[in-house]
Amino acid sequence: TSSFPAGGQPDPGLSLNNNNQAVAVWETVLDGGVAIFAKTWTPTTGWSEETRLSSASDEVDSPKVVINDSGQVLVVYTSFSPGGTDPIQYKYVTMNFGSGWDFPADPVIPNSSSGDGFDASLAMNNSGEAVFVFQDFTLTQVRASTYTFGGKWNTTLLSSVGESGTIVSMND
């Protein structure tokens, strides 16, 4: 549950590609929880209508967004059940720019007890290959999940040192 008042909109994120296509994501604090929303933008059409990306039954946090020059959009966010009874998961949504959003059922890390969005970073190249780096909920491990647009995630342990400040960058 957010410490922001109802209507608050914390954790905005923005990604812009070389074709002047942009995607903005943010949280909106609702009376019954928090939801993730997105809008797309081009210079000719301006901002689209907002789209809710998260399920009404999940508590969510920390959206990350990337768009590549092919117009592939990837959003990853933290999701957990209200009251924290289910494991924390990273969920994701995808879109080919100009098309509708796709809401895959599989989380980034199936059956995970890893992650609360702490120091998470997301990057994707123009081939649709993405890397998501994050600390697990104990703050003692750094993990990386790789993804090819339209495929499945694969998670690997990078370090168990417990350092913060993960940053990732991918070149084409």
N, CA and C atoms as an extended XYZ file, in Angstrom:
516
Properties=species:S:1:pos:R:3:atomname:S:1:resname:S:1:resid:I:1 pbc="F F F"
N         0.849       -1.177        0.000 N   THR     1
C         0.000        0.000        0.000 CA  THR     1
C         0.890        1.233        0.000 C   THR     1
N         0.518        2.200       -0.796 N   SER     2
C         1.344        3.385       -0.963 CA  SER     2
C         1.138        4.375        0.168 C   SER     2
N         2.176        5.165        0.450 N   SER     3
C         2.055        6.232        1.437 CA  SER     3
C         1.530        7.512        0.799 C   SER     3
N         1.305        7.498       -0.513 N   PHE     4
C         0.746        8.648       -1.207 CA  PHE     4
C        -0.767        8.681       -1.012 C   PHE     4
N        -1.374        9.864       -1.013 N   PRO     5
C        -2.834        9.944       -0.880 CA  PRO     5
C        -3.524        9.443       -2.147 C   PRO     5
N        -4.806        9.102       -2.044 N   ALA     6
C        -5.579        8.692       -3.214 CA  ALA     6
C        -5.429        9.753       -4.292 C   ALA     6
N        -5.180        9.319       -5.513 N   GLY     7
C        -4.945       10.235       -6.620 CA  GLY     7
C        -3.483       10.543       -6.841 C   GLY     7
N        -2.616       10.194       -5.884 N   GLY     8
C        -1.181       10.411       -6.058 CA  GLY     8
C        -0.655        9.570       -7.208 C   GLY     8
N         0.398       10.048       -7.866 N   GLN     9
C         0.936        9.335       -9.029 CA  GLN     9
C         2.459        9.239       -8.944 C   GLN     9
N         2.959        8.354       -8.065 N   PRO    10
C         4.406        8.201       -7.909 CA  PRO    10
C         5.029        7.318       -8.989 C   PRO    10
N         6.350        7.273       -9.002 N   ASP    11
C         7.165        6.378       -9.833 CA  ASP    11
C         6.911        6.485      -11.332 C   ASP    11
N         6.929        7.706      -11.900 N   PRO    12
C         6.776        7.789      -13.356 CA  PRO    12
C         8.037        7.295      -14.064 C   PRO    12
N         7.841        6.757      -15.269 N   GLY    13
C         8.956        6.323      -16.098 CA  GLY    13
C         8.669        6.686      -17.546 C   GLY    13
N         9.716        6.887      -18.345 N   LEU    14
C         9.560        7.294      -19.729 CA  LEU    14
C        10.643        6.658      -20.571 C   LEU    14
N        10.281        6.228      -21.793 N   SER    15
C        11.259        5.737      -22.748 CA  SER    15
C        10.919        6.301      -24.121 C   SER    15
N        11.942        6.730      -24.855 N   LEU    16
C        11.790        7.331      -26.180 CA  LEU    16
C        12.748        6.636      -27.130 C   LEU    16
N        12.260        6.276      -28.338 N   ASN    17
C        13.153        5.660      -29.317 CA  ASN    17
C        13.579        6.679      -30.375 C   ASN    17
N        14.399        6.244      -31.323 N   ASN    18
C        14.908        7.132      -32.369 CA  ASN    18
C        13.878        7.465      -33.439 C   ASN    18
N        12.689        6.871      -33.378 N   ASN    19
C        11.603        7.155      -34.321 CA  ASN    19
C        10.571        8.096      -33.714 C   ASN    19
N        10.941        8.775      -32.642 N   ASN    20
C        10.052        9.718      -31.951 CA  ASN    20
C         8.774        9.067      -31.435 C   ASN    20
N         8.883        7.848      -30.972 N   GLN    21
C         7.781        7.166      -30.289 CA  GLN    21
C         8.172        7.091      -28.814 C   GLN    21
N         7.228        7.437      -27.948 N   ALA    22
C         7.506        7.429      -26.513 CA  ALA    22
C         6.415        6.670      -25.768 C   ALA    22
N         6.785        6.144      -24.622 N   VAL    23
C         5.843        5.485      -23.716 CA  VAL    23
C         6.139        5.980      -22.309 C   VAL    23
N         5.093        6.417      -21.625 N   ALA    24
C         5.198        6.834      -20.230 CA  ALA    24
C         4.404        5.847      -19.370 C   ALA    24
N         4.944        5.508      -18.213 N   VAL    25
C         4.244        4.644      -17.249 CA  VAL    25
C         4.294        5.310      -15.878 C   VAL    25
N         3.333        4.981      -15.034 N   TRP    26
C         3.305        5.528      -13.684 CA  TRP    26
C         2.337        4.709      -12.831 C   TRP    26
N         2.434        4.932      -11.540 N   GLU    27
C         1.472        4.362      -10.587 CA  GLU    27
C         0.397        5.409      -10.326 C   GLU    27
N        -0.809        4.955      -10.083 N   THR    28
C        -1.863        5.832       -9.580 CA  THR    28
C        -2.419        5.195       -8.314 C   THR    28
N        -2.434        5.980       -7.237 N   VAL    29
C        -2.967        5.489       -5.968 CA  VAL    29
C        -4.488        5.637       -6.027 C   VAL    29
N        -5.165        4.509       -5.917 N   LEU    30
C        -6.629        4.466       -5.932 CA  LEU    30
C        -7.125        4.233       -4.507 C   LEU    30
N        -8.404        4.395       -4.286 N   ASP    31
C        -8.951        4.144       -2.952 CA  ASP    31
C        -8.692        2.717       -2.489 C   ASP    31
N        -8.688        1.766       -3.428 N   GLY    32
C        -8.513        0.362       -3.059 CA  GLY    32
C        -7.125       -0.181       -3.314 C   GLY    32
N        -6.141        0.633       -3.598 N   GLY    33
C        -4.795        0.133       -3.870 CA  GLY    33
C        -4.056        1.014       -4.853 C   GLY    33
N        -3.149        0.394       -5.600 N   VAL    34
C        -2.311        1.110       -6.558 CA  VAL    34
C        -2.407        0.388       -7.901 C   VAL    34
N        -2.427        1.138       -9.002 N   ALA    35
C        -2.487        0.556      -10.340 CA  ALA    35
C        -1.392        1.176      -11.205 C   ALA    35
N        -0.958        0.433      -12.233 N   ILE    36
C         0.015        0.913      -13.206 CA  ILE    36
C        -0.740        1.359      -14.456 C   ILE    36
N        -0.413        2.564      -14.957 N   PHE    37
C        -1.028        3.097      -16.167 CA  PHE    37
C         0.057        3.464      -17.169 C   PHE    37
N        -0.329        3.588      -18.451 N   ALA    38
C         0.608        3.976      -19.504 CA  ALA    38
C        -0.092        4.837      -20.544 C   ALA    38
N         0.703        5.661      -21.211 N   LYS    39
C         0.281        6.422      -22.391 CA  LYS    39
C         1.407        6.358      -23.408 C   LYS    39
N         1.038        6.385      -24.693 N   THR    40
C         2.028        6.460      -25.760 CA  THR    40
C         1.983        7.856      -26.376 C   THR    40
N         3.087        8.212      -27.104 N   TRP    41
C         3.183        9.551      -27.674 CA  TRP    41
C         3.952        9.529      -28.978 C   TRP    41
N         3.499       10.333      -29.936 N   THR    42
C         4.265       10.669      -31.134 CA  THR    42
C         4.084       12.161      -31.381 C   THR    42
N         5.004       12.805      -32.123 N   PRO    43
C         4.850       14.237      -32.383 CA  PRO    43
C         3.584       14.573      -33.179 C   PRO    43
N         3.143       13.670      -34.039 N   THR    44
C         1.966       13.963      -34.876 CA  THR    44
C         0.643       13.727      -34.169 C   THR    44
N         0.584       12.738      -33.276 N   THR    45
C        -0.694       12.420      -32.616 CA  THR    45
C        -0.763       12.905      -31.176 C   THR    45
N         0.372       13.258      -30.591 N   GLY    46
C         0.382       13.648      -29.180 CA  GLY    46
C         0.209       12.429      -28.284 C   GLY    46
N        -0.329       12.654      -27.099 N   TRP    47
C        -0.488       11.581      -26.105 CA  TRP    47
C        -1.774       10.803      -26.349 C   TRP    47
N        -1.697        9.486      -26.192 N   SER    48
C        -2.862        8.605      -26.312 CA  SER    48
C        -3.697        8.683      -25.039 C   SER    48
N        -4.827        8.012      -25.053 N   GLU    49
C        -5.598        7.817      -23.822 CA  GLU    49
C        -4.805        6.886      -22.911 C   GLU    49
N        -4.984        7.027      -21.600 N   GLU    50
C        -4.254        6.150      -20.690 CA  GLU    50
C        -4.860        4.753      -20.701 C   GLU    50
N        -3.980        3.765      -20.475 N   THR    51
C        -4.379        2.360      -20.405 CA  THR    51
C        -3.919        1.803      -19.069 C   THR    51
N        -4.810        1.122      -18.383 N   ARG    52
C        -4.416        0.453      -17.137 CA  ARG    52
C        -3.712       -0.844      -17.490 C   ARG    52
N        -2.497       -1.034      -16.958 N   LEU    53
C        -1.692       -2.208      -17.283 CA  LEU    53
C        -1.750       -3.293      -16.223 C   LEU    53
N        -2.090       -2.962      -15.004 N   SER    54
C        -2.069       -3.935      -13.914 CA  SER    54
C        -3.471       -4.431      -13.596 C   SER    54
N        -3.518       -5.615      -13.016 N   SER    55
C        -4.777       -6.231      -12.607 CA  SER    55
C        -5.346       -5.521      -11.388 C   SER    55
N        -6.661       -5.471      -11.303 N   ALA    56
C        -7.310       -4.842      -10.146 CA  ALA    56
C        -7.073       -5.629       -8.866 C   ALA    56
N        -6.704       -6.903       -8.972 N   SER    57
C        -6.541       -7.745       -7.780 CA  SER    57
C        -5.129       -7.715       -7.208 C   SER    57
N        -4.191       -7.037       -7.872 N   ASP    58
C        -2.807       -7.007       -7.415 CA  ASP    58
C        -2.445       -5.656       -6.823 C   ASP    58
N        -1.546       -5.677       -5.842 N   GLU    59
C        -0.852       -4.473       -5.401 CA  GLU    59
C         0.371       -4.370       -6.301 C   GLU    59
N         0.712       -3.177       -6.757 N   VAL    60
C         1.805       -3.022       -7.714 CA  VAL    60
C         2.728       -1.881       -7.307 C   VAL    60
N         3.923       -1.878       -7.897 N   ASP    61
C         4.916       -0.873       -7.559 CA  ASP    61
C         5.986       -0.846       -8.643 C   ASP    61
N         6.700        0.252       -8.746 N   SER    62
C         7.957        0.396       -9.469 CA  SER    62
C         7.919       -0.010      -10.944 C   SER    62
N         7.092        0.628      -11.772 N   PRO    63
C         7.091        0.260      -13.198 CA  PRO    63
C         8.374        0.717      -13.894 C   PRO    63
N         8.871       -0.127      -14.786 N   LYS    64
C        10.026        0.173      -15.642 CA  LYS    64
C         9.567        0.007      -17.087 C   LYS    64
N         9.995        0.894      -17.995 N   VAL    65
C         9.550        0.830      -19.382 CA  VAL    65
C        10.723        1.032      -20.328 C   VAL    65
N        10.709        0.295      -21.453 N   VAL    66
C        11.656        0.496      -22.548 CA  VAL    66
C        10.904        0.363      -23.866 C   VAL    66
N        11.374        1.107      -24.879 N   ILE    67
C        10.878        0.971      -26.253 CA  ILE    67
C        12.100        0.979      -27.160 C   ILE    67
N        12.131        0.070      -28.143 N   ASN    68
C        13.256        0.061      -29.074 CA  ASN    68
C        12.841        0.709      -30.398 C   ASN    68
N        13.783        0.811      -31.328 N   ASP    69
C        13.510        1.482      -32.597 CA  ASP    69
C        12.535        0.708      -33.478 C   ASP    69
N        12.300       -0.559      -33.171 N   SER    70
C        11.299       -1.348      -33.895 CA  SER    70
C         9.894       -1.102      -33.354 C   SER    70
N         9.779       -0.310      -32.288 N   GLY    71
C         8.476       -0.025      -31.692 CA  GLY    71
C         8.002       -1.080      -30.706 C   GLY    71
N         8.899       -1.977      -30.316 N   GLN    72
C         8.546       -2.980      -29.305 CA  GLN    72
C         8.647       -2.337      -27.930 C   GLN    72
N         7.588       -2.475      -27.140 N   VAL    73
C         7.518       -1.868      -25.811 CA  VAL    73
C         7.471       -2.985      -24.772 C   VAL    73
N         8.229       -2.822      -23.700 N   LEU    74
C         8.236       -3.770      -22.593 CA  LEU    74
C         8.117       -2.985      -21.297 C   LEU    74
N         7.153       -3.372      -20.457 N   VAL    75
C         6.957       -2.774      -19.138 CA  VAL    75
C         7.050       -3.899      -18.112 C   VAL    75
N         7.879       -3.711      -17.089 N   VAL    76
C         8.001       -4.676      -15.992 CA  VAL    76
C         7.677       -3.934      -14.703 C   VAL    76
N         6.913       -4.576      -13.823 N   TYR    77
C         6.556       -3.953      -12.549 CA  TYR    77
C         6.442       -5.012      -11.463 C   TYR    77
N         6.566       -4.567      -10.216 N   THR    78
C         6.446       -5.443       -9.062 CA  THR    78
C         4.965       -5.680       -8.771 C   THR    78
N         4.607       -6.929       -8.459 N   SER    79
C         3.222       -7.277       -8.167 CA  SER    79
C         3.174       -8.237       -6.982 C   SER    79
N         2.243       -7.989       -6.083 N   PHE    80
C         2.033       -8.902       -4.963 CA  PHE    80
C         0.578       -8.800       -4.540 C   PHE    80
N         0.093       -9.844       -3.907 N   SER    81
C        -1.310       -9.852       -3.503 CA  SER    81
C        -1.529       -8.897       -2.340 C   SER    81
N        -2.722       -8.320       -2.238 N   PRO    82
C        -3.016       -7.456       -1.085 CA  PRO    82
C        -2.782       -8.219        0.218 C   PRO    82
N        -2.138       -7.584        1.150 N   GLY    83
C        -1.830       -8.224        2.429 CA  GLY    83
C        -0.524       -8.992        2.400 C   GLY    83
N         0.089       -9.133        1.207 N   GLY    84
C         1.386       -9.785        1.096 CA  GLY    84
C         1.377      -11.274        1.340 C   GLY    84
N         0.240      -11.967        1.082 N   THR    85
C         0.175      -13.401        1.356 CA  THR    85
C         0.798      -14.237        0.257 C   THR    85
N         0.873      -13.731       -0.978 N   ASP    86
C         1.492      -14.460       -2.082 CA  ASP    86
C         2.903      -13.934       -2.287 C   ASP    86
N         3.782      -14.762       -2.908 N   PRO    87
C         5.133      -14.276       -3.184 CA  PRO    87
C         5.105      -13.049       -4.090 C   PRO    87
N         6.086      -12.202       -3.900 N   ILE    88
C         6.245      -11.054       -4.778 CA  ILE    88
C         6.663      -11.570       -6.153 C   ILE    88
N         6.097      -10.976       -7.201 N   GLN    89
C         6.458      -11.348       -8.562 CA  GLN    89
C         6.742      -10.083       -9.363 C   GLN    89
N         7.527      -10.235      -10.405 N   TYR    90
C         7.641       -9.194      -11.417 CA  TYR    90
C         6.744       -9.611      -12.567 C   TYR    90
N         5.765       -8.793      -12.898 N   LYS    91
C         4.896       -9.059      -14.040 CA  LYS    91
C         5.308       -8.138      -15.176 C   LYS    91
N         4.847       -8.470      -16.385 N   TYR    92
C         5.212       -7.646      -17.531 CA  TYR    92
C         4.072       -7.577      -18.532 C   TYR    92
N         4.104       -6.525      -19.337 N   VAL    93
C         3.191       -6.363      -20.460 CA  VAL    93
C         4.024       -5.911      -21.656 C   VAL    93
N         3.544       -6.225      -22.856 N   THR    94
C         4.264       -5.866      -24.073 CA  THR    94
C         3.311       -5.201      -25.056 C   THR    94
N         3.888       -4.537      -26.054 N   MET    95
C         3.100       -3.920      -27.106 CA  MET    95
C         4.013       -3.661      -28.299 C   MET    95
N         3.491       -3.868      -29.494 N   ASN    96
C         4.113       -3.334      -30.696 CA  ASN    96
C         3.471       -1.980      -30.892 C   ASN    96
N         4.283       -0.920      -30.959 N   PHE    97
C         3.772        0.449      -30.973 CA  PHE    97
C         2.678        0.601      -32.019 C   PHE    97
N         1.553        1.186      -31.604 N   GLY    98
C         0.412        1.375      -32.491 CA  GLY    98
C        -0.603        0.246      -32.415 C   GLY    98
N        -0.232       -0.859      -31.777 N   SER    99
C        -1.153       -1.978      -31.562 CA  SER    99
C        -1.597       -1.968      -30.111 C   SER    99
N        -2.463       -2.894      -29.742 N   GLY   100
C        -2.906       -2.982      -28.353 CA  GLY   100
C        -1.871       -3.665      -27.471 C   GLY   100
N        -2.059       -3.518      -26.175 N   TRP   101
C        -1.181       -4.135      -25.183 CA  TRP   101
C        -1.443       -5.631      -25.099 C   TRP   101
N        -0.404       -6.404      -24.834 N   ASP   102
C        -0.496       -7.842      -24.611 CA  ASP   102
C        -0.184       -8.094      -23.142 C   ASP   102
N        -1.019       -8.873      -22.480 N   PHE   103
C        -0.882       -9.134      -21.050 CA  PHE   103
C        -0.572      -10.612      -20.825 C   PHE   103
N         0.697      -11.032      -20.958 N   PRO   104
C         1.044      -12.440      -20.734 CA  PRO   104
C         0.709      -12.876      -19.315 C   PRO   104
N         0.305      -14.127      -19.177 N   ALA   105
C        -0.073      -14.657      -17.867 CA  ALA   105
C         1.146      -15.002      -17.024 C   ALA   105
N         2.256      -15.366      -17.658 N   ASP   106
C         3.451      -15.777      -16.926 CA  ASP   106
C         4.171      -14.568      -16.354 C   ASP   106
N         4.586      -14.630      -15.092 N   PRO   107
C         5.406      -13.542      -14.546 CA  PRO   107
C         6.831      -13.641      -15.076 C   PRO   107
N         7.622      -12.608      -14.841 N   VAL   108
C         9.036      -12.623      -15.230 CA  VAL   108
C         9.746      -13.774      -14.533 C   VAL   108
N         9.468      -13.965      -13.255 N   ILE   109
C        10.109      -15.000      -12.454 CA  ILE   109
C         9.011      -15.865      -11.839 C   ILE   109
N         8.683      -17.008      -12.439 N   PRO   110
C         7.617      -17.847      -11.899 CA  PRO   110
C         7.911      -18.318      -10.476 C   PRO   110
N         6.875      -18.387       -9.647 N   ASN   111
C         6.965      -18.897       -8.274 CA  ASN   111
C         8.111      -18.263       -7.505 C   ASN   111
N         8.214      -16.965       -7.603 N   SER   112
C         9.362      -16.269       -7.038 CA  SER   112
C         9.092      -15.747       -5.644 C   SER   112
N        10.097      -15.814       -4.821 N   SER   113
C        10.084      -15.065       -3.574 CA  SER   113
C        11.119      -13.954       -3.704 C   SER   113
N        11.500      -13.660       -4.929 N   SER   114
C        12.548      -12.677       -5.186 CA  SER   114
C        11.955      -11.361       -5.638 C   SER   114
N        12.412      -10.300       -5.066 N   GLY   115
C        12.186       -8.994       -5.636 CA  GLY   115
C        11.120       -8.151       -4.996 C   GLY   115
N        11.431       -6.897       -4.839 N   ASP   116
C        10.429       -5.917       -4.457 CA  ASP   116
C        10.630       -4.660       -5.284 C   ASP   116
N        11.353       -4.756       -6.390 N   GLY   117
C        11.632       -3.624       -7.243 CA  GLY   117
C        12.824       -2.813       -6.802 C   GLY   117
N        13.511       -3.266       -5.772 N   PHE   118
C        14.628       -2.508       -5.226 CA  PHE   118
C        15.772       -2.469       -6.221 C   PHE   118
N        16.159       -1.263       -6.614 N   ASP   119
C        17.274       -1.061       -7.524 CA  ASP   119
C        17.144       -1.853       -8.824 C   ASP   119
N        15.939       -1.979       -9.358 N   ALA   120
C        15.732       -2.717      -10.596 CA  ALA   120
C        16.031       -1.834      -11.799 C   ALA   120
N        16.575       -2.450      -12.860 N   SER   121
C        16.852       -1.764      -14.115 CA  SER   121
C        16.404       -2.642      -15.266 C   SER   121
N        15.986       -2.002      -16.366 N   LEU   122
C        15.474       -2.708      -17.537 CA  LEU   122
C        16.074       -2.084      -18.786 C   LEU   122
N        16.519       -2.914      -19.735 N   ALA   123
C        17.041       -2.433      -21.015 CA  ALA   123
C        16.628       -3.409      -22.106 C   ALA   123
N        16.475       -2.884      -23.356 N   MET   124
C        16.129       -3.730      -24.492 CA  MET   124
C        16.802       -3.172      -25.746 C   MET   124
N        17.361       -4.049      -26.563 N   ASN   125
C        17.992       -3.598      -27.799 CA  ASN   125
C        16.994       -3.627      -28.957 C   ASN   125
N        17.448       -3.246      -30.142 N   ASN   126
C        16.557       -3.163      -31.299 CA  ASN   126
C        16.143       -4.512      -31.860 C   ASN   126
N        16.752       -5.600      -31.390 N   SER   127
C        16.346       -6.952      -31.782 CA  SER   127
C        15.282       -7.517      -30.845 C   SER   127
N        14.870       -6.756      -29.831 N   GLY   128
C        13.860       -7.230      -28.883 CA  GLY   128
C        14.419       -8.109      -27.785 C   GLY   128
N        15.737       -8.070      -27.573 N   GLU   129
C        16.363       -8.818      -26.490 CA  GLU   129
C        16.466       -7.899      -25.285 C   GLU   129
N        15.894       -8.338      -24.169 N   ALA   130
C        15.834       -7.490      -22.979 CA  ALA   130
C        16.555       -8.146      -21.812 C   ALA   130
N        17.030       -7.291      -20.894 N   VAL   131
C        17.636       -7.741      -19.641 CA  VAL   131
C        17.009       -6.928      -18.521 C   VAL   131
N        16.591       -7.626      -17.469 N   PHE   132
C        16.023       -7.010      -16.272 CA  PHE   132
C        16.899       -7.432      -15.106 C   PHE   132
N        17.495       -6.471      -14.392 N   VAL   133
C        18.403       -6.757      -13.280 CA  VAL   133
C        17.770       -6.217      -12.004 C   VAL   133
N        17.815       -7.000      -10.927 N   PHE   134
C        17.135       -6.604       -9.696 CA  PHE   134
C        17.770       -7.274       -8.489 C   PHE   134
N        17.515       -6.698       -7.315 N   GLN   135
C        17.887       -7.346       -6.053 CA  GLN   135
C        16.694       -8.139       -5.552 C   GLN   135
N        16.968       -9.283       -4.933 N   ASP   136
C        15.872      -10.050       -4.349 CA  ASP   136
C        15.407       -9.375       -3.056 C   ASP   136
N        14.303       -9.867       -2.508 N   PHE   137
C        13.689       -9.203       -1.357 CA  PHE   137
C        14.554       -9.212       -0.111 C   PHE   137
N        15.531      -10.111       -0.040 N   THR   138
C        16.423      -10.143        1.122 CA  THR   138
C        17.558       -9.132        0.982 C   THR   138
N        17.683       -8.537       -0.197 N   LEU   139
C        18.738       -7.572       -0.520 CA  LEU   139
C        20.125       -8.195       -0.460 C   LEU   139
N        20.211       -9.518       -0.615 N   THR   140
C        21.493      -10.206       -0.551 CA  THR   140
C        21.914      -10.806       -1.884 C   THR   140
N        21.038      -10.758       -2.888 N   GLN   141
C        21.363      -11.340       -4.185 CA  GLN   141
C        20.951      -10.401       -5.314 C   GLN   141
N        21.771      -10.348       -6.348 N   VAL   142
C        21.438       -9.631       -7.567 CA  VAL   142
C        21.166      -10.676       -8.633 C   VAL   142
N        20.037      -10.546       -9.304 N   ARG   143
C        19.632      -11.495      -10.340 CA  ARG   143
C        19.395      -10.762      -11.651 C   ARG   143
N        19.527      -11.490      -12.738 N   ALA   144
C        19.230      -10.947      -14.062 CA  ALA   144
C        18.264      -11.888      -14.759 C   ALA   144
N        17.249      -11.312      -15.382 N   SER   145
C        16.322      -12.080      -16.210 CA  SER   145
C        16.480      -11.593      -17.640 C   SER   145
N        16.643      -12.536      -18.570 N   THR   146
C        16.747      -12.186      -19.983 CA  THR   146
C        15.458      -12.588      -20.688 C   THR   146
N        15.151      -11.885      -21.772 N   TYR   147
C        13.881      -12.074      -22.473 CA  TYR   147
C        14.074      -11.718      -23.940 C   TYR   147
N        13.490      -12.508      -24.823 N   THR   148
C        13.405      -12.154      -26.231 CA  THR   148
C        11.953      -11.832      -26.517 C   THR   148
N        11.691      -10.701      -27.132 N   PHE   149
C        10.325      -10.201      -27.334 CA  PHE   149
C         9.431      -11.308      -27.896 C   PHE   149
N         8.327      -11.567      -27.189 N   GLY   150
C         7.392      -12.615      -27.581 CA  GLY   150
C         7.712      -13.976      -26.994 C   GLY   150
N         8.820      -14.096      -26.270 N   GLY   151
C         9.241      -15.384      -25.724 CA  GLY   151
C         9.027      -15.482      -24.224 C   GLY   151
N         9.902      -16.234      -23.566 N   LYS   152
C         9.840      -16.455      -22.120 CA  LYS   152
C        11.067      -15.850      -21.439 C   LYS   152
N        10.966      -15.669      -20.132 N   TRP   153
C        12.062      -15.130      -19.323 CA  TRP   153
C        12.956      -16.250      -18.825 C   TRP   153
N        14.241      -15.939      -18.631 N   ASN   154
C        15.207      -16.856      -18.055 CA  ASN   154
C        16.000      -16.084      -16.999 C   ASN   154
N        15.966      -16.536      -15.732 N   THR   155
C        16.585      -15.802      -14.627 CA  THR   155
C        17.861      -16.490      -14.153 C   THR   155
N        18.884      -15.682      -13.875 N   THR   156
C        20.194      -16.157      -13.445 CA  THR   156
C        20.657      -15.350      -12.234 C   THR   156
N        21.326      -16.003      -11.292 N   LEU   157
C        21.949      -15.315      -10.168 CA  LEU   157
C        23.243      -14.673      -10.647 C   LEU   157
N        23.373      -13.361      -10.426 N   LEU   158
C        24.600      -12.655      -10.814 CA  LEU   158
C        25.573      -12.522       -9.658 C   LEU   158
N        25.038      -12.220       -8.458 N   SER   159
C        25.910      -11.957       -7.326 CA  SER   159
C        25.138      -12.169       -6.039 C   SER   159
N        25.827      -12.598       -5.016 N   SER   160
C        25.203      -12.707       -3.700 CA  SER   160
C        25.909      -11.809       -2.699 C   SER   160
N        26.510      -10.746       -3.201 N   VAL   161
C        27.244       -9.810       -2.351 CA  VAL   161
C        26.289       -8.902       -1.597 C   VAL   161
N        25.137       -8.563       -2.203 N   GLY   162
C        24.177       -7.680       -1.552 CA  GLY   162
C        24.412       -6.218       -1.837 C   GLY   162
N        25.140       -5.880       -2.890 N   GLU   163
C        25.377       -4.485       -3.228 CA  GLU   163
C        24.149       -3.901       -3.914 C   GLU   163
N        23.918       -2.606       -3.770 N   SER   164
C        22.790       -1.945       -4.431 CA  SER   164
C        23.295       -1.110       -5.603 C   SER   164
N        22.345       -0.559       -6.357 N   GLY   165
C        22.703        0.332       -7.451 CA  GLY   165
C        22.913       -0.380       -8.763 C   GLY   165
N        22.079       -1.335       -9.127 N   THR   166
C        22.251       -2.075      -10.366 CA  THR   166
C        21.883       -1.212      -11.561 C   THR   166
N        22.735       -1.221      -12.563 N   ILE   167
C        22.490       -0.492      -13.801 CA  ILE   167
C        22.891       -1.397      -14.946 C   ILE   167
N        22.072       -1.440      -16.000 N   VAL   168
C        22.384       -2.264      -17.154 CA  VAL   168
C        22.207       -1.444      -18.418 C   VAL   168
N        23.044       -1.684      -19.404 N   SER   169
C        22.928       -1.010      -20.695 CA  SER   169
C        23.199       -2.030      -21.787 C   SER   169
N        22.422       -1.972      -22.866 N   MET   170
C        22.610       -2.911      -23.978 CA  MET   170
C        22.861       -2.121      -25.255 C   MET   170
N        23.760       -2.602      -26.058 N   ASN   171
C        24.002       -2.019      -27.372 CA  ASN   171
C        23.356       -2.902      -28.430 C   ASN   171
N        23.041       -2.311      -29.580 N   ASP   172
C        22.427       -3.085      -30.671 CA  ASP   172
C        23.391       -4.100      -31.226 C   ASP   172
